[in-house]
Structure formats: structure tokens, C-alpha cells
PDB file of C-alpha atoms and ligand atoms in Angstrom:
ATOM      1  CA  MET A   1     114.860  90.006  94.154  1.00 93.00           C
ATOM      2  CA  LEU A   2     113.379  93.401  95.925  1.00 96.00           C
ATOM      3  CA  ASN A   3     111.174  93.172  98.938  1.00 97.00           C
ATOM      4  CA  ILE A   4     108.653  95.625 100.009  1.00 98.00           C
ATOM      5  CA  ALA A   5     107.446  95.808 103.566  1.00 97.00           C
ATOM      6  CA  LEU A   6     104.063  97.094 103.994  1.00 96.00           C
ATOM      7  CA  SER A   7     101.392  97.118 106.863  1.00 92.00           C
ATOM      8  CA  LYS A   8      97.839  95.793 107.423  1.00 86.00           C
ATOM      9  CA  GLY A   9      95.333  98.447 107.989  1.00 89.00           C
ATOM     10  CA  ARG A  10      95.107 101.641 106.420  1.00 92.00           C
ATOM     11  CA  ILE A  11      98.528 101.979 104.798  1.00 94.00           C
ATOM     12  CA  LEU A  12      97.952  98.720 102.948  1.00 94.00           C
ATOM     13  CA  GLU A  13      94.599  99.787 101.472  1.00 94.00           C
ATOM     14  CA  GLU A  14      96.081 102.859 100.654  1.00 96.00           C
ATOM     15  CA  SER A  15      99.290 101.367  99.172  1.00 96.00           C
ATOM     16  CA  LEU A  16      97.511  98.985  96.876  1.00 96.00           C
ATOM     17  CA  PRO A  17      96.299 101.394  94.288  1.00 96.00           C
ATOM     18  CA  LEU A  18      99.465 103.276  94.595  1.00 97.00           C
ATOM     19  CA  LEU A  19     101.545 100.045  94.041  1.00 97.00           C
ATOM     20  CA  ALA A  20      99.045  99.143  91.165  1.00 97.00           C
ATOM     21  CA  ARG A  21      99.770 102.457  89.474  1.00 97.00           C
ATOM     22  CA  ALA A  22     103.607 101.421  89.687  1.00 97.00           C
ATOM     23  CA  GLY A  23     102.798  98.082  87.662  1.00 96.00           C
ATOM     24  CA  ILE A  24     102.979  96.104  90.971  1.00 97.00           C
ATOM     25  CA  ASP A  25      99.792  94.081  91.801  1.00 97.00           C
ATOM     26  CA  PRO A  26     100.102  91.190  94.170  1.00 97.00           C
ATOM     27  CA  VAL A  27      99.262  87.892  92.787  1.00 96.00           C
ATOM     28  CA  GLU A  28      96.448  87.452  95.669  1.00 94.00           C
ATOM     29  CA  ASN A  29      94.180  89.946  97.787  1.00 91.00           C
ATOM     30  CA  LEU A  30      96.292  91.123 100.664  1.00 88.00           C
ATOM     31  CA  VAL A  31      93.312  92.295 102.697  1.00 83.00           C
ATOM     32  CA  PHE A  32      91.927  88.744 102.921  1.00 85.00           C
ATOM     33  CA  SER A  33      94.861  86.774 102.333  1.00 87.00           C
ATOM     34  CA  ARG A  34      96.906  85.316 105.605  1.00 88.00           C
ATOM     35  CA  LYS A  35     100.212  84.903 103.690  1.00 89.00           C
ATOM     36  CA  LEU A  36     102.677  87.118 104.824  1.00 91.00           C
ATOM     37  CA  VAL A  37     104.788  87.140 101.821  1.00 94.00           C
ATOM     38  CA  VAL A  38     103.089  87.566  98.356  1.00 96.00           C
ATOM     39  CA  ALA A  39     104.662  87.525  94.970  1.00 97.00           C
ATOM     40  CA  THR A  40     103.445  90.211  92.292  1.00 97.00           C
ATOM     41  CA  SER A  41     102.898  90.837  88.804  1.00 97.00           C
ATOM     42  CA  HIS A  42     106.568  92.428  88.864  1.00 96.00           C
ATOM     43  CA  PRO A  43     108.877  89.379  88.661  1.00 95.00           C
ATOM     44  CA  ASP A  44     111.718  90.729  90.760  1.00 95.00           C
ATOM     45  CA  VAL A  45     109.220  92.417  93.465  1.00 97.00           C
ATOM     46  CA  LYS A  46     107.703  90.451  96.555  1.00 97.00           C
ATOM     47  CA  LEU A  47     105.297  92.303  99.334  1.00 97.00           C
ATOM     48  CA  ILE A  48     105.695  91.591 103.013  1.00 96.00           C
ATOM     49  CA  VAL A  49     103.048  92.290 105.218  1.00 95.00           C
ATOM     50  CA  ILE A  50     104.105  93.207 108.736  1.00 95.00           C
ATOM     51  CA  ARG A  51     103.030  95.324 111.506  1.00 95.00           C
ATOM     52  CA  ALA A  52     103.294  99.168 111.088  1.00 95.00           C
ATOM     53  CA  SER A  53     105.681  99.450 113.781  1.00 95.00           C
ATOM     54  CA  ASP A  54     107.875  96.843 112.599  1.00 96.00           C
ATOM     55  CA  VAL A  55     108.525  98.412 109.241  1.00 97.00           C
ATOM     56  CA  PRO A  56     111.417 100.337 110.254  1.00 97.00           C
ATOM     57  CA  THR A  57     113.144  97.343 111.644  1.00 96.00           C
ATOM     58  CA  TYR A  58     112.491  94.916 108.731  1.00 96.00           C
ATOM     59  CA  VAL A  59     114.047  97.815 106.346  1.00 96.00           C
ATOM     60  CA  ARG A  60     117.012  98.468 108.739  1.00 96.00           C
ATOM     61  CA  TYR A  61     118.002  94.952 108.837  1.00 94.00           C
ATOM     62  CA  GLY A  62     117.757  94.428 104.972  1.00 94.00           C
ATOM     63  CA  ALA A  63     114.841  92.074 105.310  1.00 95.00           C
ATOM     64  CA  ALA A  64     113.334  94.226 103.136  1.00 96.00           C
ATOM     65  CA  ASP A  65     114.851  96.692 100.613  1.00 97.00           C
ATOM     66  CA  LEU A  66     112.001  99.274 100.604  1.00 97.00           C
ATOM     67  CA  GLY A  67     109.097  99.929 103.186  1.00 98.00           C
ATOM     68  CA  PHE A  68     105.993 102.016 103.450  1.00 98.00           C
ATOM     69  CA  ALA A  69     106.211 103.483 106.772  1.00 97.00           C
ATOM     70  CA  GLY A  70     104.028 106.119 108.646  1.00 97.00           C
ATOM     71  CA  LYS A  71     106.034 109.279 109.682  1.00 97.00           C
ATOM     72  CA  ASP A  72     104.484 108.683 113.079  1.00 97.00           C
ATOM     73  CA  VAL A  73     106.396 105.438 113.378  1.00 97.00           C
ATOM     74  CA  LEU A  74     109.478 107.060 111.993  1.00 97.00           C
ATOM     75  CA  MET A  75     109.609 109.662 114.080  1.00 97.00           C
ATOM     76  CA  GLU A  76     109.579 107.193 116.801  1.00 96.00           C
ATOM     77  CA  TYR A  77     112.451 105.398 115.484  1.00 93.00           C
ATOM     78  CA  ASP A  78     115.974 106.607 115.529  1.00 81.00           C
ATOM     79  CA  GLY A  79     116.610 106.822 111.572  1.00 78.00           C
ATOM     80  CA  ASP A  80     119.858 104.571 111.565  1.00 84.00           C
ATOM     81  CA  GLY A  81     120.073 102.565 108.227  1.00 86.00           C
ATOM     82  CA  LEU A  82     117.054 104.015 106.641  1.00 94.00           C
ATOM     83  CA  TYR A  83     116.828 106.471 103.991  1.00 95.00           C
ATOM     84  CA  GLU A  84     113.279 108.353 103.807  1.00 96.00           C
ATOM     85  CA  LEU A  85     113.070 108.631 100.282  1.00 96.00           C
ATOM     86  CA  LEU A  86     109.588 109.653  99.324  1.00 97.00           C
ATOM     87  CA  ASP A  87     106.610 111.301 101.004  1.00 98.00           C
ATOM     88  CA  LEU A  88     103.896 108.863  99.848  1.00 98.00           C
ATOM     89  CA  ASN A  89     101.072 111.249 100.384  1.00 97.00           C
ATOM     90  CA  ILE A  90      98.747 108.383 101.719  1.00 97.00           C
ATOM     91  CA  ALA A  91      97.341 107.559 105.046  1.00 97.00           C
ATOM     92  CA  ARG A  92      97.608 111.130 105.832  1.00 98.00           C
ATOM     93  CA  CYS A  93      96.431 112.358 109.592  1.00 98.00           C
ATOM     94  CA  ARG A  94      97.928 114.626 112.265  1.00 98.00           C
ATOM     95  CA  LEU A  95      99.658 114.086 115.716  1.00 98.00           C
ATOM     96  CA  ILE A  96      98.367 116.121 118.101  1.00 98.00           C
ATOM     97  CA  VAL A  97      97.740 116.802 122.010  1.00 98.00           C
ATOM     98  CA  ALA A  98      94.266 116.543 123.104  1.00 98.00           C
ATOM     99  CA  GLU A  99      92.482 116.495 126.487  1.00 97.00           C
ATOM    100  CA  PRO A 100      88.970 116.801 127.905  1.00 97.00           C
ATOM    101  CA  ASN A 101      86.657 119.346 126.833  1.00 95.00           C
ATOM    102  CA  GLN A 102      85.891 120.690 130.133  1.00 92.00           C
ATOM    103  CA  HIS A 103      89.892 120.885 130.822  1.00 91.00           C
ATOM    104  CA  ALA A 104      90.225 122.706 127.412  1.00 91.00           C
ATOM    105  CA  ALA A 105      87.939 125.724 128.341  1.00 88.00           C
ATOM    106  CA  ARG A 106      90.262 126.727 131.235  1.00 89.00           C
ATOM    107  CA  ASP A 107      93.682 125.490 129.916  1.00 89.00           C
ATOM    108  CA  ASP A 108      96.106 127.709 128.434  1.00 88.00           C
ATOM    109  CA  PRO A 109      98.990 125.838 126.700  1.00 85.00           C
ATOM    110  CA  ARG A 110     101.376 128.763 127.251  1.00 86.00           C
ATOM    111  CA  ARG A 111     101.274 128.036 130.833  1.00 88.00           C
ATOM    112  CA  TRP A 112     101.839 124.427 130.718  1.00 89.00           C
ATOM    113  CA  ALA A 113     104.719 123.476 133.326  1.00 89.00           C
ATOM    114  CA  ARG A 114     104.270 119.429 133.859  1.00 91.00           C
ATOM    115  CA  LEU A 115     102.057 117.212 131.752  1.00 94.00           C
ATOM    116  CA  ARG A 116     100.904 113.718 132.421  1.00 97.00           C
ATOM    117  CA  ILE A 117     100.424 112.362 129.134  1.00 98.00           C
ATOM    118  CA  ALA A 118      99.400 108.879 127.785  1.00 98.00           C
ATOM    119  CA  THR A 119     100.556 107.920 124.284  1.00 98.00           C
ATOM    120  CA  LYS A 120     101.947 105.083 121.885  1.00 98.00           C
ATOM    121  CA  TYR A 121     104.495 108.076 121.021  1.00 98.00           C
ATOM    122  CA  VAL A 122     107.102 108.210 124.095  1.00 98.00           C
ATOM    123  CA  GLU A 123     110.117 109.478 122.123  1.00 97.00           C
ATOM    124  CA  THR A 124     108.149 111.971 119.882  1.00 98.00           C
ATOM    125  CA  THR A 125     106.042 113.560 123.098  1.00 98.00           C
ATOM    126  CA  GLN A 126     109.374 113.846 125.082  1.00 97.00           C
ATOM    127  CA  ARG A 127     111.187 115.586 122.337  1.00 97.00           C
ATOM    128  CA  HIS A 128     108.382 117.929 121.590  1.00 97.00           C
ATOM    129  CA  PHE A 129     107.905 119.036 124.935  1.00 96.00           C
ATOM    130  CA  ALA A 130     111.724 118.860 125.880  1.00 96.00           C
ATOM    131  CA  ALA A 131     112.170 121.350 123.161  1.00 96.00           C
ATOM    132  CA  LYS A 132     109.907 123.546 124.815  1.00 94.00           C
ATOM    133  CA  GLY A 133     110.951 123.204 128.415  1.00 94.00           C
ATOM    134  CA  ILE A 134     108.085 121.438 129.633  1.00 95.00           C
ATOM    135  CA  GLN A 135     108.632 118.457 131.926  1.00 95.00           C
ATOM    136  CA  THR A 136     106.644 115.285 131.069  1.00 96.00           C
ATOM    137  CA  ASP A 137     105.253 112.254 132.732  1.00 97.00           C
ATOM    138  CA  VAL A 138     104.832 110.224 129.805  1.00 98.00           C
ATOM    139  CA  ILE A 139     102.617 106.893 130.111  1.00 98.00           C
ATOM    140  CA  LYS A 140     103.218 104.325 127.407  1.00 98.00           C
ATOM    141  CA  LEU A 141     100.170 102.742 125.714  1.00 98.00           C
ATOM    142  CA  TYR A 142      99.821 100.444 122.910  1.00 96.00           C
ATOM    143  CA  GLY A 143      96.207 101.758 121.803  1.00 94.00           C
ATOM    144  CA  SER A 144      93.001 103.378 122.706  1.00 95.00           C
ATOM    145  CA  MET A 145      94.958 106.375 123.858  1.00 97.00           C
ATOM    146  CA  GLU A 146      91.455 108.233 123.808  1.00 97.00           C
ATOM    147  CA  LEU A 147      90.423 106.254 126.825  1.00 97.00           C
ATOM    148  CA  ALA A 148      93.222 107.317 129.179  1.00 98.00           C
ATOM    149  CA  PRO A 149      91.870 110.880 130.248  1.00 97.00           C
ATOM    150  CA  LEU A 150      88.299 109.472 130.636  1.00 95.00           C
ATOM    151  CA  VAL A 151      89.429 107.075 133.432  1.00 96.00           C
ATOM    152  CA  GLY A 152      91.831 109.397 135.107  1.00 96.00           C
ATOM    153  CA  LEU A 153      95.084 107.583 133.798  1.00 97.00           C
ATOM    154  CA  SER A 154      96.616 110.739 132.262  1.00 97.00           C
ATOM    155  CA  ASP A 155      95.409 114.454 131.784  1.00 96.00           C
ATOM    156  CA  ARG A 156      96.194 114.498 128.143  1.00 97.00           C
ATOM    157  CA  ILE A 157      97.184 112.311 125.174  1.00 98.00           C
ATOM    158  CA  VAL A 158      99.197 112.361 122.285  1.00 98.00           C
ATOM    159  CA  ASP A 159      97.679 110.674 119.354  1.00 98.00           C
ATOM    160  CA  LEU A 160      96.943 110.452 115.544  1.00 98.00           C
ATOM    161  CA  VAL A 161      93.525 112.357 114.345  1.00 98.00           C
ATOM    162  CA  ASN A 162      92.069 112.392 110.893  1.00 97.00           C
ATOM    163  CA  THR A 163      88.392 113.195 110.734  1.00 97.00           C
ATOM    164  CA  GLY A 164      88.379 113.807 114.700  1.00 97.00           C
ATOM    165  CA  LYS A 165      85.428 111.775 114.915  1.00 98.00           C
ATOM    166  CA  THR A 166      87.098 109.660 117.643  1.00 97.00           C
ATOM    167  CA  LEU A 167      88.200 112.434 119.943  1.00 98.00           C
ATOM    168  CA  LYS A 168      84.714 114.023 119.692  1.00 98.00           C
ATOM    169  CA  ALA A 169      82.952 110.632 120.608  1.00 97.00           C
ATOM    170  CA  ASN A 170      85.120 110.714 123.695  1.00 97.00           C
ATOM    171  CA  GLY A 171      84.801 114.337 124.777  1.00 97.00           C
ATOM    172  CA  LEU A 172      88.304 115.306 123.894  1.00 98.00           C
ATOM    173  CA  VAL A 173      89.504 118.291 121.764  1.00 97.00           C
ATOM    174  CA  GLU A 174      92.722 118.927 120.143  1.00 97.00           C
ATOM    175  CA  VAL A 175      94.888 121.775 121.953  1.00 96.00           C
ATOM    176  CA  GLU A 176      98.331 121.562 120.171  1.00 96.00           C
ATOM    177  CA  HIS A 177      99.500 120.045 116.661  1.00 97.00           C
ATOM    178  CA  ILE A 178     102.760 118.531 116.815  1.00 98.00           C
ATOM    179  CA  ALA A 179     103.390 117.065 113.143  1.00 98.00           C
ATOM    180  CA  ASP A 180     101.326 116.475 109.845  1.00 98.00           C
ATOM    181  CA  ILE A 181     101.733 112.569 109.177  1.00 98.00           C
ATOM    182  CA  SER A 182     101.693 110.493 106.011  1.00 98.00           C
ATOM    183  CA  ALA A 183     103.341 107.454 104.895  1.00 98.00           C
ATOM    184  CA  TRP A 184     106.843 107.553 103.291  1.00 98.00           C
ATOM    185  CA  LEU A 185     108.888 105.149 101.232  1.00 98.00           C
ATOM    186  CA  VAL A 186     111.978 104.264 103.269  1.00 97.00           C
ATOM    187  CA  ALA A 187     115.037 102.270 101.819  1.00 97.00           C
ATOM    188  CA  ASN A 188     117.592 100.095 103.312  1.00 95.00           C
ATOM    189  CA  ARG A 189     120.981 102.349 103.131  1.00 92.00           C
ATOM    190  CA  ALA A 190     123.128  98.676 102.322  1.00 90.00           C
ATOM    191  CA  SER A 191     120.525  97.823  99.288  1.00 89.00           C
ATOM    192  CA  ALA A 192     120.580 101.287  97.926  1.00 87.00           C
ATOM    193  CA  LYS A 193     124.053 100.916  97.371  1.00 89.00           C
ATOM    194  CA  MET A 194     124.237  97.220  96.556  1.00 89.00           C
ATOM    195  CA  LYS A 195     121.127  96.792  94.398  1.00 90.00           C
ATOM    196  CA  HIS A 196     121.518 100.363  93.142  1.00 91.00           C
ATOM    197  CA  LYS A 197     120.069  99.989  89.447  1.00 94.00           C
ATOM    198  CA  PRO A 198     117.151  97.733  90.051  1.00 94.00           C
ATOM    199  CA  LEU A 199     115.961  99.791  93.187  1.00 95.00           C
ATOM    200  CA  LYS A 200     116.227 103.229  91.584  1.00 95.00           C
ATOM    201  CA  ALA A 201     114.206 101.883  88.875  1.00 95.00           C
ATOM    202  CA  LEU A 202     111.659 100.703  91.078  1.00 96.00           C
ATOM    203  CA  VAL A 203     111.477 103.730  93.370  1.00 96.00           C
ATOM    204  CA  GLU A 204     111.215 106.082  90.082  1.00 97.00           C
ATOM    205  CA  LYS A 205     108.036 104.111  89.293  1.00 97.00           C
ATOM    206  CA  ILE A 206     106.838 104.327  93.022  1.00 98.00           C
ATOM    207  CA  ARG A 207     107.496 108.189  92.450  1.00 98.00           C
ATOM    208  CA  GLN A 208     105.578 108.288  89.287  1.00 98.00           C
ATOM    209  CA  ALA A 209     102.572 106.663  90.610  1.00 97.00           C
ATOM    210  CA  VAL A 210     102.626 109.374  93.480  1.00 97.00           C
ATOM    211  CA  ARG A 211     102.406 112.095  91.267  1.00 92.00           C
TER     212      ARG A 211
HETATM  213  O1  PRT B 301     100.275  97.390 114.437  1.00 58.92           O
HETATM  214  P1  PRT B 301     100.554  98.503 115.048  1.00 58.92           P
HETATM  215  O2  PRT B 301      99.807  98.597 116.540  1.00 58.92           O
HETATM  216  O3  PRT B 301     102.112  98.873 114.972  1.00 58.92           O
HETATM  217  O4  PRT B 301      99.794  99.839 113.974  1.00 58.92           O
HETATM  218  P2  PRT B 301      98.089 100.278 114.014  1.00 58.92           P
HETATM  219  O5  PRT B 301      97.453  99.029 114.453  1.00 58.92           O
HETATM  220  O6  PRT B 301      97.837 101.533 114.792  1.00 58.92           O
HETATM  221  O7  PRT B 301      98.208 100.292 112.388  1.00 58.92           O
HETATM  222  P3  PRT B 301      97.015 101.129 111.588  1.00 58.92           P
HETATM  223  O8  PRT B 301      96.648 100.243 110.419  1.00 58.92           O
HETATM  224  O9  PRT B 301      95.726 101.689 112.510  1.00 58.92           O
HETATM  225  O10 PRT B 301      97.734 102.290 111.309  1.00 58.92           O
HETATM  226  C1  PRT B 301      98.805 102.405 110.705  1.00 58.92           C
HETATM  227  C2  PRT B 301      99.334 103.784 110.437  1.00 58.92           C
HETATM  228  O11 PRT B 301      98.090 104.475 109.593  1.00 58.92           O
HETATM  229  C3  PRT B 301      99.635 105.152 111.468  1.00 58.92           C
HETATM  230  O12 PRT B 301     101.138 104.611 111.803  1.00 58.92           O
HETATM  231  C4  PRT B 301      99.762 106.232 110.684  1.00 58.92           C
HETATM  232  O13 PRT B 301     100.906 106.276 109.978  1.00 58.92           O
HETATM  233  C5  PRT B 301      98.669 105.807 109.918  1.00 58.92           C
HETATM  234  N1  PRT B 301      97.107 106.648 110.125  1.00 58.92           N
HETATM  235  C6  PRT B 301      96.533 107.379 109.257  1.00 58.92           C
HETATM  236  C7  PRT B 301      96.612 106.437 111.247  1.00 58.92           C
HETATM  237  C8  PRT B 301      95.412 107.331 111.187  1.00 58.92           C
HETATM  238  N2  PRT B 301      95.566 108.077 110.012  1.00 58.92           N
HETATM  239  C9  PRT B 301      94.381 107.414 112.176  1.00 58.92           C
HETATM  240  N3  PRT B 301      93.630 108.135 112.149  1.00 58.92           N
HETATM  241  N4  PRT B 301      96.724 105.324 112.277  1.00 58.92           N
HETATM  242  C10 PRT B 301      95.629 105.701 113.139  1.00 58.92           C
HETATM  243  N5  PRT B 301      94.597 106.394 113.463  1.00 58.92           N
HETATM  244  C11 PRT B 301      93.554 106.273 114.459  1.00 58.92           C
HETATM  245  C12 PRT B 301      93.931 107.331 115.617  1.00 58.92           C
HETATM  246  O14 PRT B 301      95.137 106.594 116.464  1.00 58.92           O
HETATM  247  C13 PRT B 301      92.816 107.239 116.194  1.00 58.92           C
HETATM  248  O15 PRT B 301      92.275 106.394 117.067  1.00 58.92           O
HETATM  249  O16 PRT B 301      92.319 106.527 114.151  1.00 58.92           O
HETATM  250  C14 PRT B 301      91.889 107.271 115.498  1.00 58.92           C
HETATM  251  C15 PRT B 301      91.242 108.745 114.626  1.00 58.92           C
HETATM  252  O17 PRT B 301      90.836 108.917 113.615  1.00 58.92           O
HETATM  253  P4  PRT B 301      89.313 109.827 113.553  1.00 58.92           P
HETATM  254  O18 PRT B 301      89.288 109.948 111.911  1.00 58.92           O
HETATM  255  O19 PRT B 301      88.194 109.504 114.219  1.00 58.92           O
HETATM  256  O20 PRT B 301      89.980 111.124 113.877  1.00 58.92           O
HETATM  257 MG1   MG B 302      95.621  98.835 115.054  1.00 58.92          MG
END
């Protein structure tokens, strides 16, 4: 048996058509179902549905053989015990630095010295700015980062952007690009050895479905 870990929300919505093309259809509607483990049309494949940020953990400990995980989540997680096998080319967005419009007008990123940043991506933010020799005071949030500069919690945020509508609605503007993001197929290192044959066949089907 092979378990694939997915997360509710956008990754699930975009994963289902991809999995269908790979011949894997859940036996019940995962978008509405409250079940967390669901069998599929493939007799040897089960889907497990968890929080996006928990996918690397389930895969690392072998509770799932494969996972669909956002690159943003993977960058935040040290890669131990995981193989990043394949860019699934879904749930695409960008990780960026944003600040209020009125600051951006007279702000020059080349002069940044010490930044107060609110984000869910503490590790990635620290790594990004440390590499450029810029000091940061990072404030960890779990969501609604766009609010932080509006109420004086931080000067800037590091967050994901897709259409840019959320930034715009909150008077924020992108001032620096950190990374392009999409969901990746990840595998447990031990499963990759022990279940080599069935896993390889499944990965190959997913690879075809991405194309
Ligand atoms: O459960 P947990 O809190 O861990 O995750 P979650 O609730 O954030 O899950 P979900 O379903 O929202 O997103 C999971 C994954 O989707 C992320 O880890 C990314 O890999 C991917 N993804 C792709 C996005 C976006 N696009 C995205 N636009 N995740 C979040 N957003 C948010 C963004 O944070 C911002 O608030 O959407 C808003 C911006 O969208 P636009 O279109 O207005 O620019
Ligand atoms: Mg959410």
C-alpha cells in the first residue's frame, strides 16, 4: 500500500485533476468529505488529507510514502528524510516582500539595514536577508500577514502572492521577489528504497500526468 499526503485548500483542488490523469480517483469527494484517509480507484493507493505545513512531517516519518507540498513549506523545513522528486507545476505563486504603498514611494531596497518583518516564513526570511547581510527582526504569524503593517505590528511582510489582489486591497505593494513557488512531489527516503518498484511506477504515472 502507498499513501499520498495532500493538503486541503488550493493544493487539493489542483491535485485532484492531476491525480485523475494519473489514474487515481478518490472513492469519495475529498473537498466535502470529513474523512482524513480515503481509498482510491487504484487498489494500492490511499490519500491522506492533512494541513499543508504538516505534509513534510508525515512524509519524513514514513506515515506517507509520497506528499504534495508547497515549495514555500519545503523551504521552511530542513530537507532531512525527504526527496524532492518533481515540480508538479500546480498551486503556483511567488514569495515576496511587501510594504505599504506610502513607504514604497520613498524606500530603496538597496539601503535596507534593519527590517521588522511579519511572516509565517521565519526561516526562509532570515536566510534570505542574512545572505544579503541585512539584519531582521522577524515576527512569526500564522496567517493574515497583510494586516501586520496596517496596524503597526511590522514595517514589511514576507508572504505569498498570486494575483496581487490581497496586497492591493490592503494598500501594500511588492518590493522584492524571493522565490517562485509551486507544489512539489516529495518522497520518504526509506520508502524510496524499500518500496522502490511500486513507488517508481506511481511516480512515473504522476510525471506523465504533469506533462
Ligand atoms: O493549513 P496551513 O495554514 O498550513 O496552510 P494554508 O491554510 O495556508 O493552506 P492553503 O490551502 O491556503 O495554501 C497552501 C499552499 O498553497 C501554500 O503553502 C502555497 O504553496 C500554495 N499557494 C499558492 C498559496 C497561494 N498560491 C496564495 N496565493 N497559498 C496562499 N496564498 C495566499 C497568500 O498567502 C495571500 O494571503 O493568498 C493570498 C494572496 O493571493 P492573491 O491572489 O490575492 O495575490
Ligand atoms: Mg489557510
